[in-house]
mmCIF file of C-alpha atoms in Angstrom:
data_model
loop_
_atom_site.group_PDB
_atom_site.id
_atom_site.type_symbol
_atom_site.label_atom_id
_atom_site.label_comp_id
_atom_site.label_asym_id
_atom_site.label_seq_id
_atom_site.Cartn_x
_atom_site.Cartn_y
_atom_site.Cartn_z
ATOM 1 C CA MET A 1424 0.000 0.000 0.000
ATOM 2 C CA LYS A 1425 1.420 3.255 -1.045
ATOM 3 C CA ASN A 1426 2.316 5.806 1.577
ATOM 4 C CA GLN A 1427 0.033 8.741 1.367
ATOM 5 C CA ALA A 1428 1.058 12.175 2.512
ATOM 6 C CA GLN A 1429 -0.839 13.379 5.527
ATOM 7 C CA VAL A 1430 -2.134 16.927 5.216
ATOM 8 C CA ILE A 1431 -2.238 18.877 8.489
ATOM 9 C CA PRO A 1432 -4.559 21.916 8.410
ATOM 10 C CA ILE A 1433 -2.991 25.249 9.369
ATOM 11 C CA PRO A 1434 -5.061 28.011 10.993
ATOM 12 C CA LEU A 1435 -5.691 31.023 8.819
ATOM 13 C CA ASP A 1436 -4.094 33.490 11.231
ATOM 14 C CA GLU A 1437 -0.904 31.430 11.404
ATOM 15 C CA ALA A 1438 -0.789 31.057 7.624
ATOM 16 C CA ALA A 1439 -1.067 34.804 7.096
ATOM 17 C CA LYS A 1440 2.110 35.445 9.064
ATOM 18 C CA THR A 1441 5.382 35.771 7.171
ATOM 19 C CA PRO A 1442 8.418 33.806 8.391
ATOM 20 C CA GLN A 1443 10.033 36.981 9.666
ATOM 21 C CA GLN A 1444 6.941 37.867 11.627
ATOM 22 C CA ALA A 1445 6.679 34.427 13.066
ATOM 23 C CA GLU A 1446 10.151 34.681 14.582
ATOM 24 C CA ILE A 1447 9.519 38.007 16.380
ATOM 25 C CA VAL A 1448 9.323 37.600 20.161
ATOM 26 C CA THR A 1449 7.823 40.410 22.121
ATOM 27 C CA LEU A 1450 9.870 41.294 25.227
ATOM 28 C CA PRO A 1451 8.513 43.232 28.161
ATOM 29 C CA ALA A 1452 9.346 46.910 27.863
ATOM 30 C CA ARG A 1453 11.834 48.300 30.365
ATOM 31 C CA VAL A 1454 10.532 51.083 32.476
ATOM 32 C CA ARG A 1455 13.053 53.915 32.708
ATOM 33 C CA VAL A 1456 12.983 55.779 35.963
ATOM 34 C CA ARG A 1457 14.267 59.323 35.693
ATOM 35 C CA ARG A 1458 16.174 60.416 38.700
ATOM 36 C CA ARG A 1459 15.593 63.897 39.926
ATOM 37 C CA PRO A 1460 18.707 66.060 39.850
ATOM 38 C CA SER A 1461 20.133 66.455 43.307
ATOM 39 C CA LEU A 1462 20.162 70.015 44.609
ATOM 40 C CA LEU A 1463 22.969 69.155 46.986
ATOM 41 C CA ARG A 1464 25.511 68.376 44.275
ATOM 42 C CA PRO A 1465 25.833 71.902 42.743
ATOM 43 C CA LEU A 1466 25.985 73.342 46.245
ATOM 44 C CA MET A 1467 28.796 70.986 47.235
ATOM 45 C CA GLN A 1468 30.686 71.788 44.033
ATOM 46 C CA ARG A 1469 30.773 75.430 45.118
ATOM 47 C CA VAL A 1470 31.139 75.067 48.855
ATOM 48 C CA VAL A 1471 33.839 72.397 49.032
ATOM 49 C CA PRO A 1472 36.452 74.233 46.878
ATOM 50 C CA ALA A 1473 35.759 77.460 48.780
ATOM 51 C CA LEU A 1474 36.255 75.697 52.127
ATOM 52 C CA LEU A 1475 39.473 74.134 50.870
ATOM 53 C CA GLY A 1476 40.754 77.557 49.826
ATOM 54 C CA ILE A 1477 39.893 79.042 53.213
ATOM 55 C CA GLY A 1478 41.535 76.104 54.955
ATOM 56 C CA LEU A 1479 44.702 76.567 52.913
ATOM 57 C CA LEU A 1480 44.777 80.259 53.813
ATOM 58 C CA LEU A 1481 44.363 79.463 57.509
ATOM 59 C CA CYS A 1482 47.195 76.925 57.360
ATOM 60 C CA LEU A 1483 49.544 79.420 55.721
ATOM 61 C CA TRP A 1484 48.452 82.039 58.253
ATOM 62 C CA GLN A 1485 49.206 79.668 61.146
ATOM 63 C CA VAL A 1486 52.646 78.853 59.744
ATOM 64 C CA ALA A 1487 53.435 82.563 59.312
ATOM 65 C CA ALA A 1488 52.296 83.291 62.885
ATOM 66 C CA LEU A 1489 54.466 80.527 64.334
ATOM 67 C CA ASN A 1490 57.542 81.751 62.462
ATOM 68 C CA SER A 1491 57.038 85.464 63.198
ATOM 69 C CA LYS A 1492 57.152 87.500 66.364
ATOM 70 C CA ASN A 1493 54.039 89.413 67.469
ATOM 71 C CA PHE A 1494 51.995 88.130 64.512
ATOM 72 C CA PRO A 1495 48.611 86.805 65.725
ATOM 73 C CA THR A 1496 47.348 83.325 65.007
ATOM 74 C CA PRO A 1497 43.906 82.714 63.448
ATOM 75 C CA TRP A 1498 42.520 81.726 66.854
ATOM 76 C CA GLN A 1499 43.775 84.897 68.528
ATOM 77 C CA THR A 1500 42.278 86.961 65.721
ATOM 78 C CA TRP A 1501 38.974 85.131 66.093
ATOM 79 C CA LEU A 1502 38.831 85.927 69.812
ATOM 80 C CA ALA A 1503 39.593 89.584 69.076
ATOM 81 C CA ALA A 1504 36.835 89.646 66.437
ATOM 82 C CA LEU A 1505 34.311 88.321 68.947
ATOM 83 C CA GLU A 1506 35.256 91.142 71.289
ATOM 84 C CA ILE A 1507 35.050 93.810 68.567
ATOM 85 C CA PHE A 1508 31.703 92.728 67.149
ATOM 86 C CA THR A 1509 30.131 92.412 70.577
ATOM 87 C CA ASP A 1510 29.649 96.194 70.498
ATOM 88 C CA PRO A 1511 30.625 97.547 67.047
ATOM 89 C CA PHE A 1512 28.766 100.849 67.536
ATOM 90 C CA TYR A 1513 30.186 102.135 70.784
ATOM 91 C CA VAL A 1514 31.235 105.790 71.142
ATOM 92 C CA ALA A 1515 33.976 106.676 73.637
ATOM 93 C CA GLY A 1516 35.080 109.945 72.047
ATOM 94 C CA PRO A 1517 35.320 111.750 68.711
ATOM 95 C CA ASN A 1518 38.220 109.553 67.558
ATOM 96 C CA ASP A 1519 37.372 106.417 69.570
ATOM 97 C CA GLN A 1520 34.330 104.737 68.024
ATOM 98 C CA GLY A 1521 33.382 101.195 67.098
ATOM 99 C CA ILE A 1522 34.242 99.582 63.798
ATOM 100 C CA GLY A 1523 30.612 99.847 62.697
ATOM 101 C CA TRP A 1524 30.634 103.639 62.830
ATOM 102 C CA ASN A 1525 33.950 103.720 60.980
ATOM 103 C CA VAL A 1526 32.618 101.543 58.152
ATOM 104 C CA LEU A 1527 29.488 103.690 57.865
ATOM 105 C CA ALA A 1528 31.595 106.864 57.717
ATOM 106 C CA SER A 1529 33.692 105.409 54.910
ATOM 107 C CA LEU A 1530 30.584 104.303 53.023
ATOM 108 C CA GLU A 1531 29.161 107.812 53.349
ATOM 109 C CA ARG A 1532 32.289 109.335 51.785
ATOM 110 C CA VAL A 1533 32.250 106.727 49.028
ATOM 111 C CA ALA A 1534 28.574 107.401 48.310
ATOM 112 C CA THR A 1535 29.199 111.157 48.091
ATOM 113 C CA GLY A 1536 32.179 110.916 45.764
ATOM 114 C CA PHE A 1537 30.672 108.104 43.713
ATOM 115 C CA GLY A 1538 27.366 109.924 43.306
ATOM 116 C CA LEU A 1539 29.066 113.107 42.120
ATOM 117 C CA ALA A 1540 31.180 111.079 39.703
ATOM 118 C CA ALA A 1541 28.033 109.492 38.268
ATOM 119 C CA LEU A 1542 26.326 112.876 37.860
ATOM 120 C CA VAL A 1543 29.308 114.251 35.946
ATOM 121 C CA GLY A 1544 30.795 111.173 34.292
ATOM 122 C CA ILE A 1545 27.712 109.620 32.691
ATOM 123 C CA PRO A 1546 26.542 112.784 30.826
ATOM 124 C CA THR A 1547 30.150 113.446 29.782
ATOM 125 C CA GLY A 1548 30.387 109.920 28.400
ATOM 126 C CA PHE A 1549 27.171 110.485 26.440
ATOM 127 C CA LEU A 1550 28.583 113.648 24.886
ATOM 128 C CA ILE A 1551 31.887 111.959 23.997
ATOM 129 C CA GLY A 1552 30.154 108.987 22.407
ATOM 130 C CA ARG A 1553 27.562 111.072 20.572
ATOM 131 C CA PHE A 1554 29.575 114.004 19.214
ATOM 132 C CA ARG A 1555 32.936 113.589 17.539
ATOM 133 C CA PHE A 1556 33.984 117.169 18.279
ATOM 134 C CA VAL A 1557 33.489 116.679 22.031
ATOM 135 C CA ALA A 1558 35.425 113.411 21.862
ATOM 136 C CA SER A 1559 38.333 115.103 20.086
ATOM 137 C CA MET A 1560 38.327 117.857 22.690
ATOM 138 C CA LEU A 1561 38.129 115.722 25.861
ATOM 139 C CA ASN A 1562 39.966 112.513 24.944
ATOM 140 C CA PRO A 1563 43.458 114.082 25.289
ATOM 141 C CA LEU A 1564 42.571 115.410 28.746
ATOM 142 C CA ILE A 1565 41.220 112.040 29.851
ATOM 143 C CA SER A 1566 44.305 110.242 28.539
ATOM 144 C CA LEU A 1567 46.512 112.691 30.451
ATOM 145 C CA LEU A 1568 44.670 112.674 33.795
ATOM 146 C CA ARG A 1569 43.428 109.076 34.039
ATOM 147 C CA PRO A 1570 46.841 107.447 34.799
ATOM 148 C CA VAL A 1571 47.490 109.837 37.726
ATOM 149 C CA SER A 1572 47.415 108.091 41.105
ATOM 150 C CA PRO A 1573 44.242 108.952 43.057
ATOM 151 C CA LEU A 1574 46.228 109.905 46.161
ATOM 152 C CA ALA A 1575 48.067 112.537 44.132
ATOM 153 C CA TRP A 1576 44.757 114.434 43.999
ATOM 154 C CA LEU A 1577 44.370 114.492 47.782
ATOM 155 C CA PRO A 1578 46.645 117.538 48.369
ATOM 156 C CA ILE A 1579 44.693 119.413 45.687
ATOM 157 C CA GLY A 1580 41.482 118.645 47.587
ATOM 158 C CA LEU A 1581 43.001 119.774 50.884
ATOM 159 C CA LEU A 1582 44.107 123.020 49.263
ATOM 160 C CA LEU A 1583 40.738 123.685 47.649
ATOM 161 C CA PHE A 1584 38.445 122.739 50.547
ATOM 162 C CA GLN A 1585 40.747 123.428 53.517
ATOM 163 C CA ARG A 1586 39.218 120.432 55.319
ATOM 164 C CA ALA A 1587 39.789 116.687 55.317
ATOM 165 C CA GLU A 1588 36.141 115.687 54.912
ATOM 166 C CA PRO A 1589 35.477 117.174 51.434
ATOM 167 C CA ALA A 1590 39.026 116.304 50.370
ATOM 168 C CA SER A 1591 38.372 112.567 50.832
ATOM 169 C CA SER A 1592 35.152 112.732 48.800
ATOM 170 C CA TRP A 1593 37.009 114.758 46.159
ATOM 171 C CA THR A 1594 39.592 111.967 45.896
ATOM 172 C CA ILE A 1595 36.829 109.392 45.448
ATOM 173 C CA PHE A 1596 35.195 111.576 42.804
ATOM 174 C CA ILE A 1597 38.332 112.035 40.728
ATOM 175 C CA CYS A 1598 39.347 108.374 40.815
ATOM 176 C CA SER A 1599 35.923 106.876 40.056
ATOM 177 C CA ILE A 1600 34.847 109.187 37.252
ATOM 178 C CA TRP A 1601 37.089 107.759 34.519
ATOM 179 C CA PRO A 1602 35.546 104.254 34.194
ATOM 180 C CA MET A 1603 32.082 105.812 33.984
ATOM 181 C CA ILE A 1604 33.112 108.204 31.219
ATOM 182 C CA LEU A 1605 34.924 105.598 29.144
ATOM 183 C CA ASN A 1606 32.342 102.810 29.453
ATOM 184 C CA THR A 1607 29.422 105.160 28.811
ATOM 185 C CA ALA A 1608 31.102 106.569 25.716
ATOM 186 C CA GLU A 1609 31.878 103.079 24.435
ATOM 187 C CA GLY A 1610 28.298 101.969 25.026
ATOM 188 C CA VAL A 1611 26.986 104.925 23.025
ATOM 189 C CA ARG A 1612 29.417 104.248 20.163
ATOM 190 C CA GLN A 1613 28.255 100.626 19.866
ATOM 191 C CA ILE A 1614 24.640 101.595 19.180
ATOM 192 C CA PRO A 1615 23.678 100.425 15.658
ATOM 193 C CA GLN A 1616 23.521 103.216 13.114
ATOM 194 C CA ASP A 1617 20.092 101.991 11.970
ATOM 195 C CA TYR A 1618 18.599 103.206 15.250
ATOM 196 C CA LEU A 1619 19.919 106.701 14.656
ATOM 197 C CA ASN A 1620 18.756 106.655 11.028
ATOM 198 C CA VAL A 1621 15.228 105.822 12.145
ATOM 199 C CA ALA A 1622 15.412 108.691 14.647
ATOM 200 C CA ARG A 1623 16.358 111.084 11.841
ATOM 201 C CA VAL A 1624 13.473 109.844 9.701
ATOM 202 C CA LEU A 1625 11.079 110.404 12.589
ATOM 203 C CA LYS A 1626 12.673 113.825 13.193
ATOM 204 C CA LEU A 1627 13.223 113.185 16.878
ATOM 205 C CA SER A 1628 14.875 115.872 18.931
ATOM 206 C CA GLU A 1629 18.321 115.322 20.432
ATOM 207 C CA PHE A 1630 16.810 115.002 23.883
ATOM 208 C CA ALA A 1631 14.352 112.357 22.635
ATOM 209 C CA ILE A 1632 17.190 110.450 20.951
ATOM 210 C CA MET A 1633 19.158 110.567 24.199
ATOM 211 C CA ARG A 1634 16.222 109.395 26.290
ATOM 212 C CA LYS A 1635 14.601 106.806 24.028
ATOM 213 C CA ILE A 1636 17.540 105.359 22.090
ATOM 214 C CA LEU A 1637 20.929 106.134 23.600
ATOM 215 C CA LEU A 1638 20.130 105.583 27.268
ATOM 216 C CA PRO A 1639 18.424 102.146 26.970
ATOM 217 C CA ALA A 1640 21.047 100.857 24.533
ATOM 218 C CA ALA A 1641 24.040 102.150 26.491
ATOM 219 C CA LEU A 1642 22.709 101.168 29.932
ATOM 220 C CA PRO A 1643 24.714 97.890 30.202
ATOM 221 C CA GLY A 1644 27.930 99.812 29.483
ATOM 222 C CA ILE A 1645 26.993 102.483 32.017
ATOM 223 C CA LEU A 1646 26.403 99.892 34.728
ATOM 224 C CA THR A 1647 29.692 98.172 33.906
ATOM 225 C CA GLY A 1648 31.497 101.477 34.388
ATOM 226 C CA MET A 1649 29.700 102.015 37.686
ATOM 227 C CA ARG A 1650 30.697 98.543 38.878
ATOM 228 C CA LEU A 1651 34.344 99.236 38.112
ATOM 229 C CA SER A 1652 34.145 102.659 39.739
ATOM 230 C CA ILE A 1653 32.690 101.420 43.024
ATOM 231 C CA GLY A 1654 35.563 98.957 43.408
ATOM 232 C CA ILE A 1655 38.125 101.690 42.816
ATOM 233 C CA ALA A 1656 36.333 104.085 45.166
ATOM 234 C CA TRP A 1657 36.245 101.600 48.033
ATOM 235 C CA LEU A 1658 39.888 100.770 47.411
ATOM 236 C CA VAL A 1659 41.028 104.405 47.520
ATOM 237 C CA ILE A 1660 39.016 105.564 50.533
ATOM 238 C CA VAL A 1661 41.095 103.426 52.912
ATOM 239 C CA ALA A 1662 44.354 105.065 51.854
ATOM 240 C CA ALA A 1663 42.794 108.545 51.806
ATOM 241 C CA GLU A 1664 41.469 108.171 55.349
ATOM 242 C CA MET A 1665 44.879 107.054 56.582
ATOM 243 C CA LEU A 1666 46.264 110.403 55.449
ATOM 244 C CA THR A 1667 43.384 112.674 56.432
ATOM 245 C CA GLY A 1668 42.479 111.149 59.804
ATOM 246 C CA GLY A 1669 39.142 111.436 61.555
ATOM 247 C CA ILE A 1670 36.566 108.674 61.639
ATOM 248 C CA GLY A 1671 36.695 105.986 58.951
ATOM 249 C CA ILE A 1672 37.921 102.461 58.395
ATOM 250 C CA GLY A 1673 41.250 103.692 57.005
ATOM 251 C CA PHE A 1674 41.913 105.870 60.031
ATOM 252 C CA TRP A 1675 40.787 103.008 62.294
ATOM 253 C CA ILE A 1676 43.440 100.738 60.755
ATOM 254 C CA TRP A 1677 46.125 103.391 61.206
ATOM 255 C CA ASN A 1678 45.090 104.007 64.794
ATOM 256 C CA GLU A 1679 45.194 100.286 65.597
ATOM 257 C CA TRP A 1680 48.660 100.074 64.065
ATOM 258 C CA ASN A 1681 49.828 102.854 66.372
ATOM 259 C CA ASN A 1682 48.409 100.836 69.274
ATOM 260 C CA LEU A 1683 50.097 97.641 67.942
ATOM 261 C CA ASN A 1684 46.762 95.803 67.696
ATOM 262 C CA VAL A 1685 47.620 93.616 64.715
ATOM 263 C CA GLU A 1686 44.567 91.421 65.305
ATOM 264 C CA HIS A 1687 42.314 94.433 64.759
ATOM 265 C CA ILE A 1688 44.127 95.299 61.525
ATOM 266 C CA ILE A 1689 43.516 91.813 60.148
ATOM 267 C CA ILE A 1690 39.856 92.047 61.147
ATOM 268 C CA ALA A 1691 39.576 95.400 59.374
ATOM 269 C CA ILE A 1692 41.112 93.885 56.227
ATOM 270 C CA VAL A 1693 38.469 91.139 56.242
ATOM 271 C CA VAL A 1694 35.693 93.696 56.797
ATOM 272 C CA ILE A 1695 36.967 95.831 53.914
ATOM 273 C CA GLY A 1696 37.020 92.801 51.625
ATOM 274 C CA VAL A 1697 33.496 91.719 52.581
ATOM 275 C CA VAL A 1698 32.014 95.206 52.137
ATOM 276 C CA GLY A 1699 33.767 95.668 48.782
ATOM 277 C CA LEU A 1700 32.521 92.272 47.615
ATOM 278 C CA LEU A 1701 28.938 93.110 48.585
ATOM 279 C CA LEU A 1702 29.072 96.450 46.784
ATOM 280 C CA GLU A 1703 30.411 94.892 43.592
ATOM 281 C CA GLN A 1704 27.946 91.991 43.685
ATOM 282 C CA ALA A 1705 25.043 94.410 44.128
ATOM 283 C CA LEU A 1706 26.058 96.398 41.053
ATOM 284 C CA MET A 1707 26.678 93.176 39.080
ATOM 285 C CA TRP A 1708 23.159 92.044 39.936
ATOM 286 C CA ILE A 1709 21.735 95.360 38.730
ATOM 287 C CA ALA A 1710 23.841 95.166 35.555
ATOM 288 C CA ASN A 1711 22.574 91.653 34.782
ATOM 289 C CA ARG A 1712 19.005 92.793 35.318
ATOM 290 C CA PHE A 1713 19.394 95.458 32.616
ATOM 291 C CA ASN A 1714 21.496 93.399 30.211
ATOM 292 C CA TYR A 1715 19.248 92.754 27.241
ATOM 293 C CA THR A 1716 21.880 91.334 24.881
ATOM 294 C CA ASN A 1717 21.350 87.733 26.042
ATOM 295 C CA ARG A 1718 17.550 87.844 26.051
#
């Protein structure tokens, strides 16, 4: 009897599948869990290097104190700081006041000189950047007077005002005016010419051009000049007060040196650095708020 082939029926759905499709095996999908970025990591990346730098400074300070005579250690300076800041606003006489009053007196002189420099320097920078004739007239004077040391102007202030108080503010004024003039003028020069062409087409007055076009466009440059000026002003006031006397952080340092209180001098240096840093950071924050180039 002949062997007959046996036919096995195949379901329709299985027959419709191609060989490639038949070999596909469906695997369970992996669920990806997104981890939230840790807020502690960026903080540690900033804090740890700063702490290492401070620790290195303290180690070098300790080594210098151990190898020098009459130089205080960090611990001795810390104890003196606790005593000073227990009552920073005491008054025991016209020339014997707490460090708080001395810092406020220095800030008052800086504010006076810096404010006058802004009132004079910013309009002058506008005129230099806007008019070529004014630039040709004033640029040689600025190039001649800007490299002069700020303390060289102090005797001129004493001669003009006959008192130490306006002379210190005069020194701040003359040393902080140059960055404002130069940065304001540069900011005005960098304004696109298309803006000024549109102003001519609209027949705007010079005052309207200054208020609506030049000032908003040059404001980042103005604030940069002010930030540089405040650093210079705070730097110069210490030296000016050492020479003029009276109340102020510079005179306080000189007085403590005469009393051989080196711990107090180091504390004053730290206070000067902190106040200068806060002033510069405040102006940098304002400058970033009005910086429209990255928006």
